[in-house]
Short mmCIF file of C-alpha atoms in Angstrom, two decimals:
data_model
loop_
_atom_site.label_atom_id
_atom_site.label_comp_id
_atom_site.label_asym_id
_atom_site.label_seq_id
_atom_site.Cartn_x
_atom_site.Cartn_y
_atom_site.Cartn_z
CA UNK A 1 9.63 28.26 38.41
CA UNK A 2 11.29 24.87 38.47
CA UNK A 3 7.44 23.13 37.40
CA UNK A 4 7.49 25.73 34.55
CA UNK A 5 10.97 25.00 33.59
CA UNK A 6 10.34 21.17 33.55
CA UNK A 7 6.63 21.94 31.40
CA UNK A 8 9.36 22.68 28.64
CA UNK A 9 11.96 20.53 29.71
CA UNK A 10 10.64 17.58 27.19
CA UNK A 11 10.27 19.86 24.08
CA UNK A 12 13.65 21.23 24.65
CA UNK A 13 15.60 17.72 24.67
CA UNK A 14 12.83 16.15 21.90
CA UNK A 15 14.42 19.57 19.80
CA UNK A 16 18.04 18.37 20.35
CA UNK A 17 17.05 14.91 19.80
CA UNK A 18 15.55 15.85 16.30
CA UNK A 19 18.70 18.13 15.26
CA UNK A 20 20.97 15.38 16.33
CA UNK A 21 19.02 13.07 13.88
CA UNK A 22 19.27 15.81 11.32
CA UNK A 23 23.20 16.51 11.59
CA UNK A 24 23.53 12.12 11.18
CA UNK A 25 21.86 12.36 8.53
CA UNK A 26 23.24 14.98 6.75
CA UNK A 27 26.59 15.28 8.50
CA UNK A 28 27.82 11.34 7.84
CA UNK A 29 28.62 10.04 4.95
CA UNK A 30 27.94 6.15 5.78
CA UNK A 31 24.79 5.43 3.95
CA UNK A 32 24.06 2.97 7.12
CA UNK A 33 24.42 5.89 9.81
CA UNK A 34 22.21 7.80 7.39
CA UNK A 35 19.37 5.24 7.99
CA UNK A 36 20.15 5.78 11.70
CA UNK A 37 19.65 9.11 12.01
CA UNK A 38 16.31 8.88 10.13
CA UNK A 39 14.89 6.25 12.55
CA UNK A 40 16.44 9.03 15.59
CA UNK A 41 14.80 11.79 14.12
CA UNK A 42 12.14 9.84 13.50
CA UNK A 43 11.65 8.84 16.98
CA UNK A 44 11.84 12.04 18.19
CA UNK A 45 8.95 13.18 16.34
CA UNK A 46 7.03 10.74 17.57
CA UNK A 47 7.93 11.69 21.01
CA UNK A 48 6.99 15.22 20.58
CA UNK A 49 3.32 14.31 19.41
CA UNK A 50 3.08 11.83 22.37
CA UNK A 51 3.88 14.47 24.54
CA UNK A 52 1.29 17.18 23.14
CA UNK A 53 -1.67 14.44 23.72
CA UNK A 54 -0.43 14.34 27.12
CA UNK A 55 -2.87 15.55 30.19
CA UNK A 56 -1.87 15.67 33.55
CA UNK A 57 -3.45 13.68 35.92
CA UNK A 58 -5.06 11.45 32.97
CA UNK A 59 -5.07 7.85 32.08
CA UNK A 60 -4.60 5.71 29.20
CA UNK A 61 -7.43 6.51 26.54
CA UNK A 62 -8.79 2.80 27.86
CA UNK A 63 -12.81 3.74 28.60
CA UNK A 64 -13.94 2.41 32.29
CA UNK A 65 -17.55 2.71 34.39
CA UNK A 66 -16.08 5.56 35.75
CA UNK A 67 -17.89 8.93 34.40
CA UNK A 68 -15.22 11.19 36.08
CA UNK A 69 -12.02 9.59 34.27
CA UNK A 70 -9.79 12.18 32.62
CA UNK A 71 -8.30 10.55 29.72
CA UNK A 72 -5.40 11.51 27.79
CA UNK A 73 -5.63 12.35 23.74
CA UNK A 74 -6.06 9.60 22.24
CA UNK A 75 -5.61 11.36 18.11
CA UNK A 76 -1.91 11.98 18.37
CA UNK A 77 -1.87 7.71 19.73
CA UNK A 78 -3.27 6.65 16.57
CA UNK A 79 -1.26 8.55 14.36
CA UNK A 80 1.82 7.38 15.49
CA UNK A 81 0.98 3.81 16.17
CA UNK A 82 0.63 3.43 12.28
CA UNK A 83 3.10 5.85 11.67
CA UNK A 84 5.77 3.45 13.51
CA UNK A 85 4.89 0.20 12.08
CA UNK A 86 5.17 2.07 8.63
CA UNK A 87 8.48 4.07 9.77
CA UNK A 88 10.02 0.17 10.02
CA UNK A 89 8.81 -1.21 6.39
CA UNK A 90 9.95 1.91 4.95
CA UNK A 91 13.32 1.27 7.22
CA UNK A 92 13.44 -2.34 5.31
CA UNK A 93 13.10 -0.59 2.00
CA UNK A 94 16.11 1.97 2.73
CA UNK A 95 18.28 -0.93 4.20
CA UNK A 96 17.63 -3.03 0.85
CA UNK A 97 18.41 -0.27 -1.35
CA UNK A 98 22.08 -0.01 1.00
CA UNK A 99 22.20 -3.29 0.70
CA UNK A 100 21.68 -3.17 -3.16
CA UNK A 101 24.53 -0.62 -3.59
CA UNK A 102 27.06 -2.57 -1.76
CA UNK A 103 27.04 -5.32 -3.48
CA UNK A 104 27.21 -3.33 -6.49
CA UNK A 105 29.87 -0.51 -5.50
CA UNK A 106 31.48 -2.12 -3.05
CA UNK A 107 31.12 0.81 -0.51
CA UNK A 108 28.25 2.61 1.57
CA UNK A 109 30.42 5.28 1.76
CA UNK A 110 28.56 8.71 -0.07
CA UNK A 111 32.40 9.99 -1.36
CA UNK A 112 33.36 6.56 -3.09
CA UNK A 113 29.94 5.66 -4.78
CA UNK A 114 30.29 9.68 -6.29
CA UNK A 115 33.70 8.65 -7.23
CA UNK A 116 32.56 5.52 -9.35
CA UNK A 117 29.97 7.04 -10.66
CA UNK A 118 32.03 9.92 -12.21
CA UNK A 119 34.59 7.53 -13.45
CA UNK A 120 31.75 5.07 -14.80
CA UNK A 121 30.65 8.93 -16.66
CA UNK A 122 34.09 8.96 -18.01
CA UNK A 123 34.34 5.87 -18.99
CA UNK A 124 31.02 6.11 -21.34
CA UNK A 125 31.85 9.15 -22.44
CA UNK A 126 35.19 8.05 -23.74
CA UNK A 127 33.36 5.23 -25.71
CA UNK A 128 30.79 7.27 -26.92
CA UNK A 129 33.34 9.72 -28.53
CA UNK A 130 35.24 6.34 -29.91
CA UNK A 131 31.90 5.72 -31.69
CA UNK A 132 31.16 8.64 -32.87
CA UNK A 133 35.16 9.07 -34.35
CA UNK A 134 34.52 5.64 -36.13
CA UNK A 135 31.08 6.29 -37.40
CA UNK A 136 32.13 9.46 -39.00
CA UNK A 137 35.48 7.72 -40.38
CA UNK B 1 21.75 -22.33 12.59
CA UNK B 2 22.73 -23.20 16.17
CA UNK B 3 23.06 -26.77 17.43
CA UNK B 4 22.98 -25.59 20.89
CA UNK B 5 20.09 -28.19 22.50
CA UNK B 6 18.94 -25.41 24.67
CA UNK B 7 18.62 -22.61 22.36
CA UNK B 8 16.51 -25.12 20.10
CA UNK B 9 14.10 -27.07 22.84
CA UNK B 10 13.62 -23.29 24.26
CA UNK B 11 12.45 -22.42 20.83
CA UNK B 12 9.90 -25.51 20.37
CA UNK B 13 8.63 -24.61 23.94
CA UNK B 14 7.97 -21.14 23.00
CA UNK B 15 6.47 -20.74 19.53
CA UNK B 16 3.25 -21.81 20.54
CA UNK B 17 2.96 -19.15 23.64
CA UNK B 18 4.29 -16.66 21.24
CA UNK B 19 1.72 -17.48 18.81
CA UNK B 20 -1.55 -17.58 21.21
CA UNK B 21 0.18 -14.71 23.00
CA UNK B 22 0.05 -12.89 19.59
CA UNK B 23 -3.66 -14.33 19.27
CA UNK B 24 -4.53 -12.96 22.61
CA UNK B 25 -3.28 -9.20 21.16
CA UNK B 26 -5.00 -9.96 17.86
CA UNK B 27 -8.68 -10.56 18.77
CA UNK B 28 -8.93 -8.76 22.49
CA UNK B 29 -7.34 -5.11 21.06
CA UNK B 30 -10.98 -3.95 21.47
CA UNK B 31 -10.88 -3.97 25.32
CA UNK B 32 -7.12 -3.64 25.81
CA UNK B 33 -4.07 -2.31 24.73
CA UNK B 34 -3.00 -4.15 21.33
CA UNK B 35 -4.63 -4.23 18.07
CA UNK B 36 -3.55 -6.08 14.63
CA UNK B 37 -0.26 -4.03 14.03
CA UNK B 38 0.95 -5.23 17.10
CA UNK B 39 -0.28 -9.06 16.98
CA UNK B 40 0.98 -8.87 13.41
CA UNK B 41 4.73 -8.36 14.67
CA UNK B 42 4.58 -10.64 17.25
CA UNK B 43 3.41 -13.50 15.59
CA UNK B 44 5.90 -12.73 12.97
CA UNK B 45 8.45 -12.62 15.87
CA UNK B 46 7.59 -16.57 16.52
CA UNK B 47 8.12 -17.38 12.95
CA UNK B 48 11.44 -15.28 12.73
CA UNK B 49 12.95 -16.87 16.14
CA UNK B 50 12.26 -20.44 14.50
CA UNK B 51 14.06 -19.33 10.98
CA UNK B 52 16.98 -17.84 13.10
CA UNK B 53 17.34 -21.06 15.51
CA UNK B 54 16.60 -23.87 12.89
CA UNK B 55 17.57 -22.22 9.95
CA UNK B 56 16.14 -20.26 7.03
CA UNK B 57 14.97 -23.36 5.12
CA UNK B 58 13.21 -25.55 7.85
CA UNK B 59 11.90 -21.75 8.77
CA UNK B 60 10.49 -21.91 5.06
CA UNK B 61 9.25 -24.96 5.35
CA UNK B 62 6.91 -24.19 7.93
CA UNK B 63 5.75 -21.33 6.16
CA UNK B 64 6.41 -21.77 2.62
CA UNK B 65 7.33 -18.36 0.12
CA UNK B 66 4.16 -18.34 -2.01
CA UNK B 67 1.86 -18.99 1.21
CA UNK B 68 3.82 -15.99 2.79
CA UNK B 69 3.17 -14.29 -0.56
CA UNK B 70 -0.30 -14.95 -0.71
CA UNK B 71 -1.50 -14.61 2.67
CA UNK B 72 0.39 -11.09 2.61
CA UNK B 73 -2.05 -9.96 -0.52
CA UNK B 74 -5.07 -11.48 1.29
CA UNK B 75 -4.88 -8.97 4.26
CA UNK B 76 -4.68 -5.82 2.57
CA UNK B 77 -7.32 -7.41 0.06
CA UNK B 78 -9.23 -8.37 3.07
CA UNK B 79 -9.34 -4.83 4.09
CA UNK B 80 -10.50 -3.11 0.88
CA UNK B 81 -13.03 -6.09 0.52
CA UNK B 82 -14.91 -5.09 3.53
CA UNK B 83 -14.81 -1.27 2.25
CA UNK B 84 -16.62 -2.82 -1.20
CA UNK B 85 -19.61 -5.08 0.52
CA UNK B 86 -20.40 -1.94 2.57
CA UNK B 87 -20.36 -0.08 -0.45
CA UNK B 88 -22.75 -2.77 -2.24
CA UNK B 89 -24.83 -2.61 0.38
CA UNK B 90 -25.71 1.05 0.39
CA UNK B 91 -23.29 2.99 2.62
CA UNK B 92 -20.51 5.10 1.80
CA UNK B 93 -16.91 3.15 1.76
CA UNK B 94 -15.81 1.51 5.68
CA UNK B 95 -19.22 2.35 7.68
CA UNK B 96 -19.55 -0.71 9.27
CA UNK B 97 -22.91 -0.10 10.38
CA UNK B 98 -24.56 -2.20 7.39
CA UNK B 99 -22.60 -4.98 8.42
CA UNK B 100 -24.59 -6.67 11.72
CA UNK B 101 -28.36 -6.32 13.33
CA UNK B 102 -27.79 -3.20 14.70
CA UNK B 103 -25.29 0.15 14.06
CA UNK B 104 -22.93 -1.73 17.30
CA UNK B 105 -22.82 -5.19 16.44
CA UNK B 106 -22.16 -4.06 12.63
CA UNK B 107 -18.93 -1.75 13.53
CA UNK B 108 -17.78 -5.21 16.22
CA UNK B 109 -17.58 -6.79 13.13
CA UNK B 110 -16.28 -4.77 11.08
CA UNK B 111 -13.32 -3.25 13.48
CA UNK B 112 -12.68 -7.40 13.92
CA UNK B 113 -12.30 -8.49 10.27
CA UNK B 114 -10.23 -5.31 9.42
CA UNK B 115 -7.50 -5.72 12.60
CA UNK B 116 -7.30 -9.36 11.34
CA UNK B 117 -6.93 -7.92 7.80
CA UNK B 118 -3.78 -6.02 9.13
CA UNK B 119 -2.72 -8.79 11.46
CA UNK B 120 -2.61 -10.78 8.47
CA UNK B 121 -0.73 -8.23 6.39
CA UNK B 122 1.58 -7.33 9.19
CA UNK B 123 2.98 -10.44 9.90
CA UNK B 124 3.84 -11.69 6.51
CA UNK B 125 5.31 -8.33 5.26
CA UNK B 126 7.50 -8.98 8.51
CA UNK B 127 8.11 -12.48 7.94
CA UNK B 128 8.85 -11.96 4.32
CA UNK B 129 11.35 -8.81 5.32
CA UNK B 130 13.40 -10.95 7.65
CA UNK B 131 13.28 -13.81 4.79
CA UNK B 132 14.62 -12.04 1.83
CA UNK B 133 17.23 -10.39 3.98
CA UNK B 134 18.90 -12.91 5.51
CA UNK B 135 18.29 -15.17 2.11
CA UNK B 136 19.57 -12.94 0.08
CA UNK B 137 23.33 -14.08 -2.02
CA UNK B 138 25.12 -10.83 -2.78
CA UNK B 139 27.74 -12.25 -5.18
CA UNK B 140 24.90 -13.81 -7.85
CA UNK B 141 23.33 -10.12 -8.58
CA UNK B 142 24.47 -7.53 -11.40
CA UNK C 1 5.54 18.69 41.20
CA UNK C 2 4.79 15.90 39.26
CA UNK C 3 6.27 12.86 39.66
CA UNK C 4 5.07 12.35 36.15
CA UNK C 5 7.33 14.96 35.09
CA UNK C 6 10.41 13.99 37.01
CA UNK C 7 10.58 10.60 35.37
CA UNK C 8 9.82 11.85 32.18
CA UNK C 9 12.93 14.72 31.86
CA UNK C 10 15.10 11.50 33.19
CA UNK C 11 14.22 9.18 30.83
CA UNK C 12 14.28 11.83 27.83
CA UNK C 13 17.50 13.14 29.38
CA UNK C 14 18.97 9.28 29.01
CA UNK C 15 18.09 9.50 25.36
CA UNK C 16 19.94 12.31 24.93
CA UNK C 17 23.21 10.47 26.26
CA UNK C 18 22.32 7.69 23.85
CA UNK C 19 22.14 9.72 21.09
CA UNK C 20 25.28 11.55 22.29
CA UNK C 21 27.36 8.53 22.04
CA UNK C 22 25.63 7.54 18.48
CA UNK C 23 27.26 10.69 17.11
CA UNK C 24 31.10 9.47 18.82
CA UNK C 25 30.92 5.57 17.74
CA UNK C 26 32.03 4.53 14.27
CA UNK C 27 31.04 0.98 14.55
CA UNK C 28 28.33 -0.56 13.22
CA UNK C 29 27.23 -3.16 15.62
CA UNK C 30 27.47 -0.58 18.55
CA UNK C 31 25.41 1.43 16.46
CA UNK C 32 22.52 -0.85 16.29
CA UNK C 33 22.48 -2.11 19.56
CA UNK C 34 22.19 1.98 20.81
CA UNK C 35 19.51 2.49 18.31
CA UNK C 36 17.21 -0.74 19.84
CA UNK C 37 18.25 0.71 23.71
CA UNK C 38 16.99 4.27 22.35
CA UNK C 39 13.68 2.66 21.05
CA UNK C 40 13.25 0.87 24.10
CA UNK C 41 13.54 4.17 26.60
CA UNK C 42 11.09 6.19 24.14
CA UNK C 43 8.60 3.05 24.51
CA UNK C 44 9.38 3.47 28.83
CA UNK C 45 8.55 7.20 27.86
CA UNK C 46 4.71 6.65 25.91
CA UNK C 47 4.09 4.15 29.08
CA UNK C 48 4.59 7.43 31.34
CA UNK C 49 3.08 9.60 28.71
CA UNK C 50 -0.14 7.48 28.76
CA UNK C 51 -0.38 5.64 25.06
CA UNK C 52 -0.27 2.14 26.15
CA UNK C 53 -0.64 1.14 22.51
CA UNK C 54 2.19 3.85 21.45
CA UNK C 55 4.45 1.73 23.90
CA UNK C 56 3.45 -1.46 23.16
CA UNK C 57 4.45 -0.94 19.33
CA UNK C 58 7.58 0.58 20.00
CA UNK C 59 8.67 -2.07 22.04
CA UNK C 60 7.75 -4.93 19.93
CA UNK C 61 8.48 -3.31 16.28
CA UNK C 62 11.08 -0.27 17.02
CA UNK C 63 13.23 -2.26 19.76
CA UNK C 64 12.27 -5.76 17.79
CA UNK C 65 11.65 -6.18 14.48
CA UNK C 66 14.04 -3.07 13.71
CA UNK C 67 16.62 -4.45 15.30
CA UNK C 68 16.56 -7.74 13.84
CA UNK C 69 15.96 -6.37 10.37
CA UNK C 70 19.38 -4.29 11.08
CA UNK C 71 21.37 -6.76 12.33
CA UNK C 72 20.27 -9.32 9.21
CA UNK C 73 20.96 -6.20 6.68
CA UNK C 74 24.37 -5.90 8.49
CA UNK C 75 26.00 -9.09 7.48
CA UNK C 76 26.23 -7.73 3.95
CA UNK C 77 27.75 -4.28 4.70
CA UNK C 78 31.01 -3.10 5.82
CA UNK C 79 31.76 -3.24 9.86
CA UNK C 80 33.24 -0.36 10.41
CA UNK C 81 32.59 3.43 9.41
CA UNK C 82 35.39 4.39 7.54
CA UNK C 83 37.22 7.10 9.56
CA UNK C 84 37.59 10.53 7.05
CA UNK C 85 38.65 13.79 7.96
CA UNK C 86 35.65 16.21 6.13
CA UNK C 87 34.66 19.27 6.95
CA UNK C 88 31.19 18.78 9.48
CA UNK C 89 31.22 22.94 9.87
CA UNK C 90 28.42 23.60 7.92
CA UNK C 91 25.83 20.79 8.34
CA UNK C 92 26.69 21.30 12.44
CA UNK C 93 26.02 24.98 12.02
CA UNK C 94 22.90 24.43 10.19
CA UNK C 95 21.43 22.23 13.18
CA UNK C 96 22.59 24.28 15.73
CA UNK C 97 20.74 27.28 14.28
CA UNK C 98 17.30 25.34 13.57
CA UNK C 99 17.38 23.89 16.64
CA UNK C 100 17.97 26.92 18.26
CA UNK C 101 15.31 28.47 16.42
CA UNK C 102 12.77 25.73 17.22
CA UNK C 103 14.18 25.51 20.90
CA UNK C 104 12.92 29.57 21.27
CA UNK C 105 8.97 28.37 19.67
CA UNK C 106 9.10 26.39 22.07
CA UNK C 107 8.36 29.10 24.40
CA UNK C 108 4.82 29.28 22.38
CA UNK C 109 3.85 25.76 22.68
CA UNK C 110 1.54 25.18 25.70
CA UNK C 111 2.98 23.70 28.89
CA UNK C 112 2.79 20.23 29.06
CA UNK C 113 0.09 17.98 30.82
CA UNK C 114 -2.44 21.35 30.51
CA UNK C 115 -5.99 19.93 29.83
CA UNK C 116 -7.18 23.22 28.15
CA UNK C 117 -4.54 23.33 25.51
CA UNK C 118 -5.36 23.59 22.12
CA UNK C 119 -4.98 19.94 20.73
CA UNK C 120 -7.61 18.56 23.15
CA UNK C 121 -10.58 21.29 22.32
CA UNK C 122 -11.73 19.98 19.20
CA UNK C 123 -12.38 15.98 17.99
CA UNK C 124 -10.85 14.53 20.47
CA UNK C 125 -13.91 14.68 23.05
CA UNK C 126 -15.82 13.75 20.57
CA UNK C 127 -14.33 10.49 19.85
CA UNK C 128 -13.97 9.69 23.50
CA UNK C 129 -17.59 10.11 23.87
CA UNK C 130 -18.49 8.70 20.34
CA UNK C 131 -16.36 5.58 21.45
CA UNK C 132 -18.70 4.79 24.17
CA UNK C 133 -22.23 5.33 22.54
CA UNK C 134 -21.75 4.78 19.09
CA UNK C 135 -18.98 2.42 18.62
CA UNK C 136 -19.37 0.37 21.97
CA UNK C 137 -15.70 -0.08 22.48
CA UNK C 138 -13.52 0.36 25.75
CA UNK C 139 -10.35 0.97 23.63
CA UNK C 140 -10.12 4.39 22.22
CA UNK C 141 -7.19 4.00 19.95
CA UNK C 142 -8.87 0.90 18.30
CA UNK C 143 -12.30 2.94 17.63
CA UNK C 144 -10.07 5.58 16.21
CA UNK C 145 -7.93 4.07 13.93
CA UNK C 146 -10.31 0.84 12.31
CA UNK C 147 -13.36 2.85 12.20
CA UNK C 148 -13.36 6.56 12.54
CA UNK C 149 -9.99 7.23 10.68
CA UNK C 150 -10.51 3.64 8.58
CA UNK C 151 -9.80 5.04 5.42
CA UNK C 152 -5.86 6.30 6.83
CA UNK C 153 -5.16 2.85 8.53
CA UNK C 154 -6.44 1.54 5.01
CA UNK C 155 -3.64 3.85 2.93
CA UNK C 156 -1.04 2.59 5.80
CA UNK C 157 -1.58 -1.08 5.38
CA UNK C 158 -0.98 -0.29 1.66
CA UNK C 159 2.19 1.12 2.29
CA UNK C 160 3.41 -1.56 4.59
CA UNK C 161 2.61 -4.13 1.80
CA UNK C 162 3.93 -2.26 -1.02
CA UNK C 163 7.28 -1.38 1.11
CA UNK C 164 7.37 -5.29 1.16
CA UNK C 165 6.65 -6.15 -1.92
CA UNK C 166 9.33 -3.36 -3.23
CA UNK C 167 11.97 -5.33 -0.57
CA UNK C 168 11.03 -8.80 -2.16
CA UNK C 169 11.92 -6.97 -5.41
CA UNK C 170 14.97 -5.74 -4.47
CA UNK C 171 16.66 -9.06 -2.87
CA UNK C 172 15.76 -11.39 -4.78
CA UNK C 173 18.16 -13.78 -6.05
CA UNK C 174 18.88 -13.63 -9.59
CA UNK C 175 20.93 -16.84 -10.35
CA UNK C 176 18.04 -19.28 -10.14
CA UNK C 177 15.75 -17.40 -12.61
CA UNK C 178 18.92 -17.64 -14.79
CA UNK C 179 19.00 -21.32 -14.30
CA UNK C 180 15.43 -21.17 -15.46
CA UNK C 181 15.85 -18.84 -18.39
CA UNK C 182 18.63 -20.76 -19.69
CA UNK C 183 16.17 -23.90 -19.27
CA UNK C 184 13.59 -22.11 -21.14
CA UNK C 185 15.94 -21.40 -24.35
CA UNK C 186 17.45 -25.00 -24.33
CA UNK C 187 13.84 -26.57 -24.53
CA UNK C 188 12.61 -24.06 -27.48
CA UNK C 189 15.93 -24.39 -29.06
#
């Protein structure tokens, strides 16, 4: 019972781990947390393949003389090895773009770049009506 | 940049380890754990621990912009090269087999070039991360 | 029972209390430094988990590089999360009822650490063996991802260097290639 209930243990918490990510990302509104909760979500996934390649009683997928070695899956490994080192340029990217909109917004926070952009659309609608009232006059 | 003296002779003590350490990763990730995604990152480590203890321009002088530029093109160029000569020579795309004497020897070779083809790429896309962020003068944009 | 196991449902457990207090803190350096401790327990958790080269990558790039690349991007931003009462309701519901509904698949999924799951029927075997006769090298993963999954590794590197390049693009400082301009139009003028 208690083996069984640890055999799911793993995928249970990698679960909360990945709705946790989720609700960061989708729940904040500081464009920095956002980033967070990717790389959290993100590392749960990774966690979750790890964990299906797993096989008890196996090694690391490292051959030896040995003909009897069990060895562990070694698919899922090289997935997410490139999938991590990518996960951090793509990480730089986001970071830049925050970066980017700070220094010209002034915020990170979702609410107050919405605001600026609405009154920016305001404020070129206004002109664009000027123009158009002194091109017809 | 820190004028502690033992922040900055722990830093000329180290970058070489970090570097042959790096090395080690680089060229024996056929028989171990490590491979040129690793090795890429932690020779970029060396380079990033010298820019943050000395500063970001003696950290560019030891590895200039367009070298970092360049050397960042030549991996993944590196890589697709090696794809074209076994092309040219009569096997689909990457089979490494054409490469050496025999089908072994040719994919040793290959696997080799290609993990330094990452290494290469690795490293300089990390280097040049770390350069243009902590380079980078808000105030001068828009 | 597996002592394999037992470690394992610690460590993850840990994550989940570092997660936990990611959701409370509103700083941003606290933030980081929780995000780098998180990457460095999942890296503890491949070493138990058997992908040596999983671990090793975490630890140098997710705990490292990350990190650093945080911490450099943070001197531009704002220290502190402001503090705004909005209504979390709905995105909290919404992740309480997926994960709920993933948490009852779960039930599906084969147990872990069984050798006659799924996943490890097909390829794998094949490559293990392959590895050895064909290839002639000790390291799996390496055989894997340079030579029998080259092309992927290939489309990956290309992503890493056009993330880079795209970065470059994005920070790079404009007042100097003013200078320049300005230089330009002064010496055709």
């Amino acid at each position: 019972m208690i083996t069984s209930a640890m055999g799911i243990w793993n995928y249970w918490i990698v679960f909360i781990l990945m709705m946790i990510g989720l609700f960061i990302v989708i729940g904040r509104k500081n464009l920095l947390k956002k980033i967070v909760g990717l790389t959290i979500f993100q590392t749960s996934v990774f966690l979750l393949y790890i964990t299906l390649g797993k096989i008890t009683g196996g090694t690391a997928p490292i051959l030896t003389e040995n003909s009897s070695t069990i060895y562990s899956n070694p698919l899922p490994h090289v997935l997410i090895l490139t999938a991590i080192v990518v996960g951090v340029a793509t990480t730089a990217l986001a970071l830049a773009l925050v970066v980017r909109i700070n220094s010209i917004y002034g915020s990170i926070e979702e609410d107050d770049i919405s605001a600026h952009d609405l009154i920016d659309y305001h404020d070129q609608n206004n002109t664009l009506k000027k123009s158009i009232l002194q091109n017809s006059k | 940049m820190y004028k502690n003296p033992i922040l900055r002779v722990c830093t000329k003590i180290l970058f070489a380890p970090i570097i042959l350490f790096g090395l080690y990763v680089q060229f024996h990730g056929d028989y171990g754990p490590g491979g040129g995604f690793q090795a890429g990152v932690i020779v970029a480590s060396a380079f990033i621990l010298y820019s943050i203890v000395f500063g970001l321009n003696e950290g560019q002088k030891l590895l200039p912009p367009k070298v970092n530029l360049v050397l960042l093109a030549f991996g993944a160029f590196l890589y697709g090269a090696v794809g074209f000569i076994t092309m040219l020579m009569g096997e689909p795309f990457l089979s490494y087999n054409v490469l050496g004497e025999n089908y072994q020897a040719g994919q040793h070779l290959g696997i080799l070039i290609i993990e330094f083809g990452v290494g290469l790429t690795v490293c300089n896309v990390m280097i040049a991360l770390f350069n243009s962020f902590s380079g980078y003068q808000p105030n001068q944009g828009s | 029972m597996n002592i394999e196991l037992i470690i394992n449902a610690f460590l993850v457990t840990l994550m989940l209390g570092i997660a936990m207090s990611l959701l409370r803190t509103r700083s941003v350096i606290f933030t980081v430094i929780l995000t780098s401790a998180y990457s460095l327990i999942a890296a503890l958790m491949f070493i138990t988990l058997d992908a040596v080269d999983v671990a090793f990558t975490e630890a140098a790039v997710g705990a490292g590089i990350s990190t650093i690349l945080f911490l450099a991007a943070m001197a531009y931003l704002p220290r502190e999360e402001e503090k705004r009462i909005n209504s979390q309701l709905i995105p909290a519901l919404s992740c309480i009822v997926l994960g709920a509904i993933l948490i009852w698949c779960s039930f599906d999924l084969p147990e872990i650490g069984l050798a006659s799951s799924p996943i490890h029927l097909h390829l794998a075997p094949d490559y293990i063996i392959g590895s050895k006769n064909d290839i002639g090298i000790p390291n799996v993963v390496t055989s894997i991802l340079a030579s029998y999954r080259g092309y992927d590794t290939f489309g990956e590197v290309i992503v890493i260097f056009t993330a880079g390049i795209a970065v470059l693009t994005l920070l790079q400082n404009v007042k100097k290639d003013k200078k320049k301009i300005k230089k330009k139009v002064i010496k055709n003028v």
